[in-house]
Short mmCIF file of C-alpha atoms in Angstrom, two decimals:
data_model
loop_
_atom_site.label_atom_id
_atom_site.label_comp_id
_atom_site.label_asym_id
_atom_site.label_seq_id
_atom_site.Cartn_x
_atom_site.Cartn_y
_atom_site.Cartn_z
CA MET G 1 183.34 55.69 71.89
CA ASN G 2 185.96 57.79 73.66
CA ASP G 3 189.00 56.39 75.45
CA ASN G 4 187.48 56.63 78.93
CA GLU G 5 184.49 54.63 77.73
CA LEU G 6 186.78 52.11 76.05
CA LEU G 7 188.82 51.66 79.22
CA ALA G 8 185.67 51.32 81.31
CA LEU G 9 184.43 48.68 78.89
CA LEU G 10 187.75 46.83 79.10
CA ARG G 11 187.37 46.75 82.88
CA SER G 12 183.73 45.68 82.92
CA ASP G 13 183.77 43.35 79.93
CA PRO G 14 187.33 42.59 78.75
CA GLU G 15 186.18 40.56 75.77
CA ARG G 16 184.01 43.28 74.31
CA GLY G 17 186.49 45.92 75.35
CA LEU G 18 189.33 44.26 73.49
CA ALA G 19 187.19 43.75 70.41
CA GLN G 20 186.16 47.40 70.56
CA ILE G 21 189.76 48.61 70.91
CA VAL G 22 190.68 46.59 67.83
CA ALA G 23 187.67 47.93 65.94
CA ASP G 24 188.54 51.52 66.85
CA TYR G 25 192.32 51.44 66.52
CA SER G 26 193.29 48.70 64.07
CA ALA G 27 193.52 51.18 61.20
CA TYR G 28 195.82 53.40 63.26
CA VAL G 29 198.09 50.61 64.49
CA HIS G 30 198.14 49.05 61.03
CA LYS G 31 199.27 52.40 59.66
CA ILE G 32 202.14 52.57 62.16
CA ALA G 33 203.20 49.02 61.36
CA CYS G 34 203.05 49.57 57.60
CA ALA G 35 205.12 52.76 57.90
CA ARG G 36 207.98 50.81 59.42
CA LEU G 37 207.61 47.33 58.04
CA SER G 38 206.09 47.41 54.57
CA ASP G 39 209.54 46.99 52.99
CA VAL G 40 210.54 43.96 55.03
CA CYS G 41 207.34 42.14 55.96
CA THR G 42 204.51 40.54 54.05
CA ARG G 43 200.96 41.72 54.48
CA GLU G 44 200.24 38.64 56.59
CA ASP G 45 203.26 39.29 58.81
CA ILE G 46 202.15 42.87 59.38
CA GLU G 47 198.65 41.77 60.35
CA GLU G 48 200.09 39.29 62.85
CA ILE G 49 202.32 41.99 64.28
CA VAL G 50 199.33 44.31 64.61
CA SER G 51 197.45 41.62 66.49
CA ASP G 52 200.51 41.15 68.76
CA ILE G 53 200.47 44.86 69.50
CA PHE G 54 196.86 44.72 70.68
CA LEU G 55 197.58 41.64 72.74
CA ILE G 56 200.52 43.35 74.46
CA PHE G 57 198.31 46.39 75.07
CA TYR G 58 195.63 44.16 76.59
CA ASN G 59 198.02 42.16 78.76
CA THR G 60 199.84 45.27 79.92
CA GLY G 61 196.58 47.06 80.69
CA LYS G 62 195.17 44.07 82.53
CA GLU G 63 198.07 44.15 84.95
CA ASN G 64 197.21 47.63 86.18
CA GLY G 65 193.43 47.50 85.87
CA PHE G 66 193.52 49.43 82.59
CA GLU G 67 194.63 52.59 84.35
CA ILE G 68 195.95 54.05 81.13
CA ARG G 69 196.40 57.78 80.68
CA SER G 70 196.26 57.70 76.91
CA VAL G 71 195.21 54.72 74.81
CA LYS G 72 196.74 56.19 71.65
CA ALA G 73 200.05 56.97 73.33
CA MET G 74 200.23 53.48 74.84
CA LEU G 75 199.38 51.82 71.52
CA SER G 76 201.87 54.03 69.70
CA VAL G 77 204.72 53.10 72.01
CA ILE G 78 203.92 49.40 71.94
CA ALA G 79 203.56 49.53 68.16
CA LYS G 80 206.89 51.31 67.77
CA ARG G 81 208.69 48.89 70.03
CA ARG G 82 207.15 45.87 68.35
CA CYS G 83 207.93 47.22 64.89
CA ILE G 84 211.52 48.04 65.80
CA ASP G 85 211.92 44.50 67.05
CA SER G 86 210.29 42.99 63.96
CA PHE G 87 212.35 45.17 61.66
CA ARG G 88 215.51 43.93 63.33
CA SER G 89 214.45 40.32 63.30
CA HIS G 90 213.48 40.47 59.64
CA SER G 91 216.64 42.35 58.70
CA ASP G 92 219.10 40.42 60.86
CA ARG G 93 217.13 37.20 61.17
CA GLU G 94 217.45 37.51 64.92
CA HIS G 95 215.04 35.95 67.34
CA THR G 96 211.99 38.06 68.07
CA ALA G 97 211.60 39.27 71.63
CA SER G 98 208.93 37.67 73.79
CA TYR G 99 205.81 39.52 74.89
CA ASN G 100 207.19 39.98 78.36
CA GLU G 101 210.35 41.53 77.04
CA LEU G 102 208.31 43.83 74.87
CA GLU G 103 206.14 44.94 77.76
CA ASN G 104 209.26 45.88 79.65
CA TYR G 105 210.36 48.03 76.77
CA ILE G 106 207.60 50.53 77.45
CA SER G 107 209.62 53.17 79.17
CA ASP G 108 208.24 55.92 81.35
CA ASP G 109 211.44 57.93 81.13
CA LEU G 110 211.59 61.47 79.90
CA THR G 111 214.54 62.17 77.63
CA ASP G 112 215.76 65.11 75.56
CA ASN G 113 213.28 64.04 72.92
CA ALA G 114 210.52 65.57 75.04
CA TYR G 115 211.54 69.15 74.16
CA LEU G 116 211.71 68.29 70.50
CA LEU G 117 208.30 66.62 70.57
CA GLU G 118 206.78 69.60 72.38
CA ALA G 119 208.24 71.83 69.69
CA ILE G 120 206.78 69.58 66.96
CA SER G 121 203.43 69.75 68.67
CA ARG G 122 203.61 73.53 68.52
CA LEU G 123 204.08 73.51 64.74
CA GLY G 124 200.32 73.16 64.36
CA GLU G 125 198.40 71.01 61.92
CA PRO G 126 198.99 69.61 59.41
CA ASP G 127 202.74 70.11 59.96
CA SER G 128 202.88 68.61 63.44
CA SER G 129 201.30 65.33 62.38
CA ILE G 130 203.41 65.27 59.19
CA PHE G 131 206.54 65.50 61.37
CA VAL G 132 205.23 62.82 63.72
CA ARG G 133 204.51 60.54 60.77
CA LYS G 134 207.94 61.07 59.23
CA TYR G 135 210.23 61.25 62.22
CA TYR G 136 208.38 59.45 65.01
CA PHE G 137 206.87 56.61 63.00
CA GLY G 138 209.34 56.61 60.09
CA GLN G 139 206.74 56.89 57.33
CA LYS G 140 208.05 57.69 53.87
CA ASN G 141 207.37 61.11 52.33
CA ILE G 142 205.60 59.58 49.36
CA ASP G 143 203.27 57.62 51.63
CA ILE G 144 202.55 60.63 53.84
CA ALA G 145 201.69 62.67 50.76
CA LYS G 146 199.43 59.90 49.52
CA ASP G 147 197.66 59.56 52.88
CA LEU G 148 197.04 63.27 53.05
CA GLY G 149 196.03 63.61 49.40
CA MET G 150 198.91 66.03 48.97
CA ASN G 151 201.34 66.55 46.13
CA ILE G 152 204.81 65.25 47.05
CA ASN G 153 206.36 68.64 46.23
CA THR G 154 203.91 70.35 48.54
CA LEU G 155 204.82 67.92 51.29
CA ASN G 156 208.55 68.51 50.80
CA THR G 157 208.01 72.26 50.95
CA ARG G 158 206.02 71.86 54.16
CA LEU G 159 208.77 69.74 55.69
CA SER G 160 211.42 72.24 54.72
CA ARG G 161 209.49 75.18 56.14
CA GLY G 162 208.55 73.14 59.18
CA LEU G 163 212.20 72.44 59.91
CA LYS G 164 212.97 76.15 59.92
CA LYS G 165 210.01 76.82 62.15
CA LEU G 166 211.04 74.01 64.46
CA ARG G 167 214.55 75.41 64.83
CA LYS G 168 213.06 78.77 65.70
CA ILE G 169 210.74 77.28 68.33
CA LEU G 170 213.63 75.40 69.92
CA GLU G 171 215.90 78.46 69.89
CA GLU G 172 213.22 80.57 71.51
CA GLY G 173 212.76 77.93 74.16
CA GLN G 174 216.42 77.98 75.17
CA MET O 1 218.56 69.00 63.74
CA GLU O 2 218.05 66.11 61.32
CA GLU O 3 220.02 63.82 63.63
CA ARG O 4 217.86 64.79 66.61
CA LEU O 5 214.74 64.20 64.58
CA LYS O 6 215.98 60.82 63.37
CA ALA O 7 216.57 59.81 66.98
CA LEU O 8 212.84 60.17 67.54
CA GLU O 9 212.30 56.94 65.63
CA LYS O 10 213.83 55.06 68.56
CA SER O 11 211.78 56.78 71.25
CA VAL O 12 209.62 54.32 73.16
CA SER O 13 208.92 56.53 76.16
CA LEU O 14 205.29 56.67 77.17
CA ILE O 15 205.59 60.16 78.63
CA GLU O 16 207.12 61.40 75.39
CA ALA O 17 204.36 59.74 73.40
CA GLU O 18 201.74 61.52 75.51
CA ILE O 19 203.22 64.87 74.48
CA ILE O 20 202.15 64.26 70.90
CA GLU O 21 198.83 62.59 71.69
CA ASP O 22 196.93 65.19 69.66
CA GLU O 23 199.01 64.34 66.60
CA PHE O 24 198.24 60.65 67.14
CA SER O 25 194.55 61.55 67.11
CA VAL O 26 194.95 63.32 63.78
CA ILE O 27 196.85 60.39 62.26
CA SER O 28 194.34 57.95 63.70
CA GLY O 29 191.51 59.90 62.11
CA GLN O 30 193.30 59.77 58.75
CA SER O 31 193.99 56.03 58.89
CA GLU O 32 191.98 53.40 57.09
CA ILE O 33 192.14 49.64 56.93
CA PRO O 34 190.41 47.19 54.58
CA GLU O 35 187.51 45.42 56.27
CA ASP O 36 188.92 41.95 55.62
CA ALA O 37 192.27 42.89 57.15
CA GLN O 38 190.51 44.27 60.21
CA ARG O 39 188.51 41.06 60.49
CA ARG O 40 191.66 38.94 60.35
CA ILE O 41 193.42 41.08 62.95
CA LEU O 42 190.39 41.00 65.24
CA SER O 43 190.12 37.26 64.93
CA SER O 44 193.84 36.78 65.58
CA VAL O 45 193.87 39.05 68.66
CA MET O 46 190.83 37.45 70.21
CA LYS O 47 192.25 34.00 69.69
CA LYS O 48 195.61 34.96 71.16
CA ALA O 49 193.85 36.53 74.14
CA GLY O 50 191.95 33.28 74.66
CA PHE O 51 188.52 34.64 73.86
CA TRP O 52 187.68 32.92 70.60
CA VAL O 53 188.51 29.71 68.86
CA ASN O 54 186.53 30.24 65.69
CA GLU O 55 186.88 32.58 62.76
CA THR O 56 183.99 34.76 63.80
CA LEU O 57 183.39 38.44 63.90
CA PRO O 58 182.25 39.30 67.41
CA MET O 59 180.18 42.32 68.27
CA MET O 60 178.64 42.24 64.86
CA THR O 61 177.30 38.71 64.80
CA THR O 62 173.87 38.04 66.18
CA GLU O 63 172.43 34.80 67.35
CA GLU O 64 168.80 33.90 67.26
CA ASN O 65 168.23 35.17 70.77
CA GLY O 66 169.78 38.51 69.91
CA SER O 67 172.72 38.06 72.23
CA THR O 68 176.08 39.08 70.84
CA ASN O 69 178.44 37.11 72.97
CA GLU O 70 176.93 33.79 73.82
CA TYR O 71 178.31 32.00 70.79
CA ILE O 72 181.86 32.69 71.80
CA ILE O 73 183.72 29.69 73.12
CA HIS O 74 186.61 30.46 75.43
CA THR O 75 189.77 28.64 74.51
CA SER O 76 190.45 27.69 78.11
CA GLU O 77 186.99 26.20 78.34
CA VAL O 78 187.45 24.20 75.19
CA VAL O 79 190.56 22.66 76.69
CA ARG O 80 188.67 22.04 79.89
CA SER O 81 185.70 20.58 78.08
CA ARG O 82 187.92 18.20 76.18
CA HIS O 83 189.53 17.28 79.46
CA VAL O 84 186.31 16.67 81.35
CA GLY O 85 184.90 15.02 78.27
CA ALA O 86 187.63 12.43 78.57
CA ILE O 87 186.90 12.06 82.25
CA ALA O 88 183.22 11.65 81.49
CA ALA O 89 184.00 9.02 78.90
CA CYS O 90 186.09 7.16 81.41
CA VAL O 91 183.51 7.35 84.18
CA ALA O 92 180.77 6.31 81.83
CA ALA O 93 182.83 3.34 80.76
CA ALA O 94 183.53 2.43 84.37
CA ALA O 95 179.90 2.76 85.35
CA VAL O 96 178.67 0.29 82.77
CA GLY O 97 181.38 -2.21 83.52
CA VAL O 98 183.51 -1.83 80.43
CA LEU O 99 186.98 -3.08 81.21
CA SER O 100 189.07 -0.53 79.46
CA ALA O 101 188.91 3.12 78.59
CA VAL O 102 191.09 5.29 76.43
CA LEU O 103 192.08 8.69 77.62
CA VAL O 104 193.23 11.30 75.22
CA LEU O 105 194.79 14.12 77.16
CA GLY O 106 197.18 16.55 75.53
CA GLY O 107 197.82 14.13 72.72
CA ASP O 108 199.00 11.30 75.02
CA ILE O 109 197.00 8.11 74.79
CA GLN O 110 196.76 6.12 78.00
CA THR O 111 194.84 2.91 78.57
CA TYR O 112 193.91 1.32 81.84
CA LYS O 113 191.41 -1.13 83.17
CA ALA O 114 188.58 0.07 85.31
CA PRO O 115 186.46 -2.11 87.60
CA ASN O 116 182.73 -2.02 88.07
CA TYR O 117 181.59 1.08 89.87
CA LYS O 118 178.26 2.32 90.95
CA SER O 119 177.55 5.68 89.48
CA ASP O 120 175.87 8.50 91.36
CA ARG O 121 174.95 11.25 88.96
CA HIS O 122 174.23 14.83 90.01
CA GLU O 123 173.31 17.68 87.74
CA ILE O 124 174.22 21.31 88.24
CA TYR O 125 174.26 24.44 86.14
CA ASP O 126 177.69 25.54 85.01
CA ASP O 127 178.24 28.50 82.72
CA SER O 128 181.62 27.29 81.58
CA VAL O 129 180.96 23.62 80.85
CA PRO O 130 178.66 22.55 78.02
CA ALA O 131 175.55 20.58 78.88
CA ASP O 132 176.06 16.82 79.42
CA ASP O 133 179.81 17.11 80.05
CA SER O 134 181.08 16.08 83.46
CA VAL O 135 182.09 18.89 85.74
CA MET O 136 183.83 16.69 88.30
CA THR O 137 184.30 13.06 89.26
CA GLU O 138 186.18 11.22 91.96
CA PHE O 139 188.59 10.10 89.28
CA SER O 140 189.72 13.51 88.20
CA GLU O 141 193.09 13.45 89.96
CA VAL O 142 193.94 9.91 88.94
CA ILE O 143 193.05 10.56 85.37
CA THR O 144 194.95 13.80 84.98
CA GLU O 145 198.16 12.26 86.23
CA SER O 146 199.29 8.89 85.02
CA ALA O 147 197.48 5.70 84.22
CA PRO O 148 196.75 4.08 87.56
CA GLU O 149 197.52 0.52 88.49
CA ASP O 150 194.44 -1.67 88.54
CA GLU O 151 194.81 -2.37 92.25
CA SER O 152 194.81 1.29 93.20
CA ILE O 153 191.19 1.71 92.26
CA ASN O 154 190.03 -1.84 92.50
CA ASP O 155 187.43 -1.34 95.20
CA GLU O 156 184.07 -2.41 93.89
CA SER O 157 182.25 -0.87 96.80
CA SER O 158 183.37 2.62 95.78
CA GLU O 159 180.77 4.91 94.37
CA VAL O 160 181.57 7.33 91.61
CA GLN O 161 180.25 10.80 92.14
CA GLU O 162 179.64 12.19 88.70
CA ILE O 163 178.51 15.77 88.51
CA VAL O 164 177.15 16.59 85.11
CA SER O 165 176.68 20.06 83.76
CA GLN O 166 173.30 21.17 82.54
CA GLY O 167 175.11 23.95 80.71
CA PRO O 168 174.58 27.59 81.51
CA ASN O 169 171.43 28.49 83.37
CA GLU O 170 169.75 30.34 80.55
CA ASN O 171 167.39 32.12 82.88
CA GLN O 172 170.16 33.78 84.81
CA VAL O 173 172.93 36.19 83.90
CA LYS O 174 175.93 37.66 85.62
CA MET O 175 175.58 41.37 86.38
CA PRO O 176 178.21 43.42 84.57
CA ASN O 177 180.09 46.31 86.17
CA LEU O 178 178.56 49.41 84.63
CA VAL O 179 179.97 52.08 86.93
CA GLY O 180 181.81 54.70 84.93
CA LEU O 181 180.17 53.75 81.65
CA ASP O 182 178.22 56.15 79.52
CA THR O 183 174.54 55.67 80.39
CA GLU O 184 173.55 54.80 76.82
CA MET O 185 176.24 52.16 76.67
CA ALA O 186 175.20 50.80 80.06
CA ILE O 187 171.59 50.31 78.99
CA GLY O 188 172.80 48.69 75.77
CA ILE O 189 174.72 46.13 77.85
CA LEU O 190 171.70 45.54 80.10
CA ASP O 191 169.54 45.03 77.00
CA GLU O 192 171.96 42.44 75.70
CA LYS O 193 171.76 40.56 78.97
CA ASP O 194 167.96 40.75 79.05
CA LEU O 195 167.98 42.85 82.20
CA ASN O 196 165.53 45.68 82.76
CA TYR O 197 166.57 49.00 84.16
CA GLU O 198 165.34 52.09 85.91
CA ILE O 199 167.47 55.17 85.54
CA LYS O 200 167.71 57.68 88.35
CA TYR O 201 169.34 60.97 87.39
CA ASP O 202 171.09 63.14 89.95
CA GLY O 203 169.65 66.21 88.17
CA LYS O 204 172.97 68.04 87.93
CA LYS O 205 174.16 69.45 84.64
CA ALA O 206 176.76 67.17 83.07
CA LEU O 207 178.38 66.99 79.66
CA THR O 208 178.05 63.22 79.60
CA SER O 209 175.71 61.10 81.65
CA THR O 210 177.62 58.26 83.29
CA VAL O 211 176.68 55.52 85.72
CA GLN O 212 177.66 56.36 89.31
CA LYS O 213 176.16 53.38 91.08
CA GLN O 214 174.17 50.23 90.27
CA SER O 215 171.64 48.53 92.53
CA VAL O 216 172.94 45.04 91.71
CA GLU O 217 176.58 44.38 92.48
CA ALA O 218 178.89 43.43 89.61
CA ASP O 219 179.29 39.66 89.11
CA GLU O 220 176.14 38.89 91.07
CA VAL O 221 174.06 36.24 89.28
CA VAL O 222 170.48 37.39 88.79
CA ASP O 223 167.41 36.24 86.91
CA LYS O 224 166.84 37.65 83.44
CA GLY O 225 164.30 40.42 83.57
CA THR O 226 165.54 41.71 86.92
CA VAL O 227 165.14 45.47 87.22
CA VAL O 228 168.49 47.11 87.85
CA GLU O 229 168.50 50.66 89.19
CA LEU O 230 171.18 52.81 87.65
CA TYR O 231 172.12 56.00 89.49
CA VAL O 232 173.55 58.28 86.85
CA SER O 233 174.90 61.79 86.58
CA GLY O 234 173.08 64.43 84.58
CA GLU O 235 169.61 65.77 84.06
CA GLN O 236 166.60 63.61 83.17
CA GLN O 237 166.91 62.10 79.71
CA TYR O 238 164.37 60.27 77.62
CA LEU O 239 164.75 57.33 75.31
CA LEU O 240 164.38 57.71 71.56
CA GLU O 241 164.43 54.33 69.84
CA ILE O 242 164.58 53.82 66.11
CA PRO O 243 164.44 50.49 64.32
CA VAL O 244 167.71 49.32 62.83
CA PRO O 245 167.19 50.01 59.13
CA VAL O 246 166.94 46.62 57.45
CA GLY O 247 167.70 47.85 53.97
CA ALA O 248 170.89 49.61 55.04
CA SER O 249 174.38 48.15 54.97
CA GLY O 250 177.96 49.09 55.72
CA PRO O 251 179.11 51.87 58.04
CA CYS O 252 176.33 54.06 59.34
CA ASP O 253 176.11 57.18 61.45
CA PHE O 254 172.98 58.57 63.11
CA THR O 255 172.95 62.07 64.59
CA PRO O 256 170.00 63.65 66.40
CA TYR O 257 169.65 67.44 66.54
CA LYS O 258 167.37 69.54 68.70
CA VAL O 259 165.43 72.08 66.64
CA GLU O 260 165.24 75.48 68.32
CA ASP O 261 162.25 77.83 67.89
CA ASP O 262 164.14 79.83 65.25
CA GLY O 263 164.86 76.64 63.27
CA THR O 264 168.47 76.32 64.41
CA GLU O 265 169.51 72.69 64.73
CA ILE O 266 171.78 71.83 67.65
CA ARG O 267 173.70 68.56 67.47
CA MET O 268 173.11 66.40 70.55
CA THR O 269 175.04 63.17 70.17
CA SER O 270 175.71 60.56 67.50
CA LYS O 271 175.68 56.82 66.99
CA SER O 272 178.04 55.08 64.64
CA THR O 273 178.39 51.50 63.64
CA ASN O 274 180.76 49.82 61.22
CA ARG O 275 178.27 47.26 59.98
CA ILE O 276 174.71 48.42 60.29
CA GLU O 277 173.33 45.21 58.77
CA LEU O 278 174.86 43.23 61.61
CA TYR O 279 173.94 45.60 64.42
CA PRO O 280 173.16 43.32 67.36
CA GLU O 281 170.11 45.15 68.66
CA PRO O 282 166.70 45.50 67.03
CA THR O 283 166.72 49.22 67.76
CA ILE O 284 169.24 52.03 67.99
CA LYS O 285 168.74 53.98 71.21
CA PHE O 286 169.43 57.59 72.06
CA LEU O 287 169.05 59.20 75.48
CA LEU O 288 168.13 62.83 74.97
CA ASN O 289 167.40 65.79 77.22
CA ALA O 290 163.91 66.92 76.26
CA GLU O 291 160.94 68.93 77.45
CA PRO O 292 157.34 68.66 76.23
CA GLY O 293 156.97 70.37 72.88
CA ASP O 294 160.65 70.09 71.97
CA ARG O 295 161.30 69.12 68.37
CA PHE O 296 164.10 66.90 67.12
CA VAL O 297 165.46 65.84 63.76
CA LEU O 298 167.54 62.77 63.06
CA TYR O 299 170.05 62.60 60.22
CA TYR O 300 172.07 59.68 58.91
CA THR O 301 174.93 58.85 56.58
CA LEU O 302 175.42 55.54 54.78
CA PRO O 303 178.60 55.75 52.67
CA ASP O 304 178.13 52.29 51.18
CA LEU O 305 174.84 53.43 49.69
CA GLY O 306 176.49 56.62 48.43
CA ILE O 307 175.04 58.76 51.23
CA THR O 308 178.01 60.62 52.62
CA GLU O 309 176.27 63.87 53.57
CA ASP O 310 173.71 64.06 56.39
CA GLN O 311 170.36 62.84 55.11
CA LEU O 312 167.04 63.34 56.91
CA TYR O 313 165.86 60.17 58.65
CA ALA O 314 162.89 61.45 60.62
CA ARG O 315 161.51 64.34 62.68
CA TYR O 316 160.11 63.89 66.17
CA ILE O 317 158.12 65.86 68.72
CA PHE O 318 158.53 65.20 72.43
CA THR O 319 155.10 64.95 74.04
CA ASP O 320 153.67 65.65 77.50
CA ASP O 321 153.65 61.88 78.02
CA GLY O 322 157.42 61.82 77.88
CA GLU O 323 157.57 60.15 74.47
CA PHE O 324 159.06 60.96 71.11
CA VAL O 325 156.47 60.73 68.36
CA LEU O 326 157.13 60.85 64.65
CA ASP O 327 156.47 64.18 63.01
CA GLY O 328 155.97 63.16 59.39
CA GLU O 329 157.52 60.27 57.50
CA GLN O 330 160.45 58.11 58.45
CA GLU O 331 163.08 56.93 55.96
CA ASN O 332 162.85 53.16 55.56
CA PHE O 333 165.74 52.55 53.13
CA GLY O 334 163.44 50.86 50.70
CA SER O 335 162.68 47.91 52.99
CA ALA O 336 160.48 47.15 55.91
CA SER O 337 162.28 48.52 58.93
CA GLY O 338 160.11 47.29 61.74
#
């Protein structure tokens, strides 16, 4: 089921739509959460956080009739924000932000990061997604290599070459 | 450069995220999650969203009537049922002349005396209140607030209007909004709701056939079996139905191909399910563009049974009668497959 179909289902039948979103994207969101939180949270905590992420997605989407440009982008941002918050609360023992606060954290601003992300996107696969894993989601090199069935040395070489290529892309763009 | 890259970890901008959407797709495609973890997450989300109260797996659980959703109890309704259940208990007690009733609302126990009342019972259908629970009584306001003084309701000539739910009207269903949905998905939803359909194609070439208009408005309550006209985009398509393979289990993917005159096989669409053994429908349906004489072949994969490469399921010929007929044998996974 593609994203347009998923969003249409969420509008016509929210219950099935939400269940379908979880079925389609729980592996992805779980991956994002594990990348950031596996050192500080238990497996159970991570699963609860993943379920929070879907709930925030659902509540946020419901407010605007599920007019969402990109399901993956929306889930990614919510997941990042929720993981950052959980990381802080588990590290500093601070109070976790409420759902409403979290929803407000989804920013529509464009910052300098946009140029860098465009440059990463131009690296091409598999380098672009390796960079997104490492620098956008904070996944460890060893875990990226494991996910991709790649030797750690190969991954390090790719990152090193990718950095050079990235510099070049950015310089050319200026 | 490293500093700039590290700053990306703090980016929570939606517009920025959309720039790397393709990379998200790649990562998503490479991600896996254990089935039990997915089940726990699904259960937790649905409970938090107020959809479920039980540890059940939704779309993949089938009830006797084949419906996928009817077993789900909405949290809000459970609260309401408990609430009206208490009201019903109170009214019932009042109606038979019992002098005291105990209300349990939100954990608070309140007791008050109730006088003799005549009871006037009405029955209605209500989708959200279980059968035999009260939907409404004259006492509802008094009961939900504080325990009333005896005198305030001590009028023996009063008549209690008790409206009792007969539960959902099982012969009627609420029409879903199908506009914008893929046509195959739309007919799947209509099947689940026991509604019939007639598809009218606009005849224009389209990559995906989607519903443009439906003859029954969304949310309208109609009798089961009602024929709903779906006005969809795309050229005429025909239904190929295969029985859900009983002997199969685990994730499953079915892909039909059209066989050209030179033997070339052209992929048409695909159907995937995470748990084929719990697929809610008795058949898997494909809508295919076809002309009389066209030949088709259907392949499947079943990783849990060690079948990870496309395996032949069956061949079909499309006839002048507008039907797909088997051309040879059909794989039955070692069991009767209907």
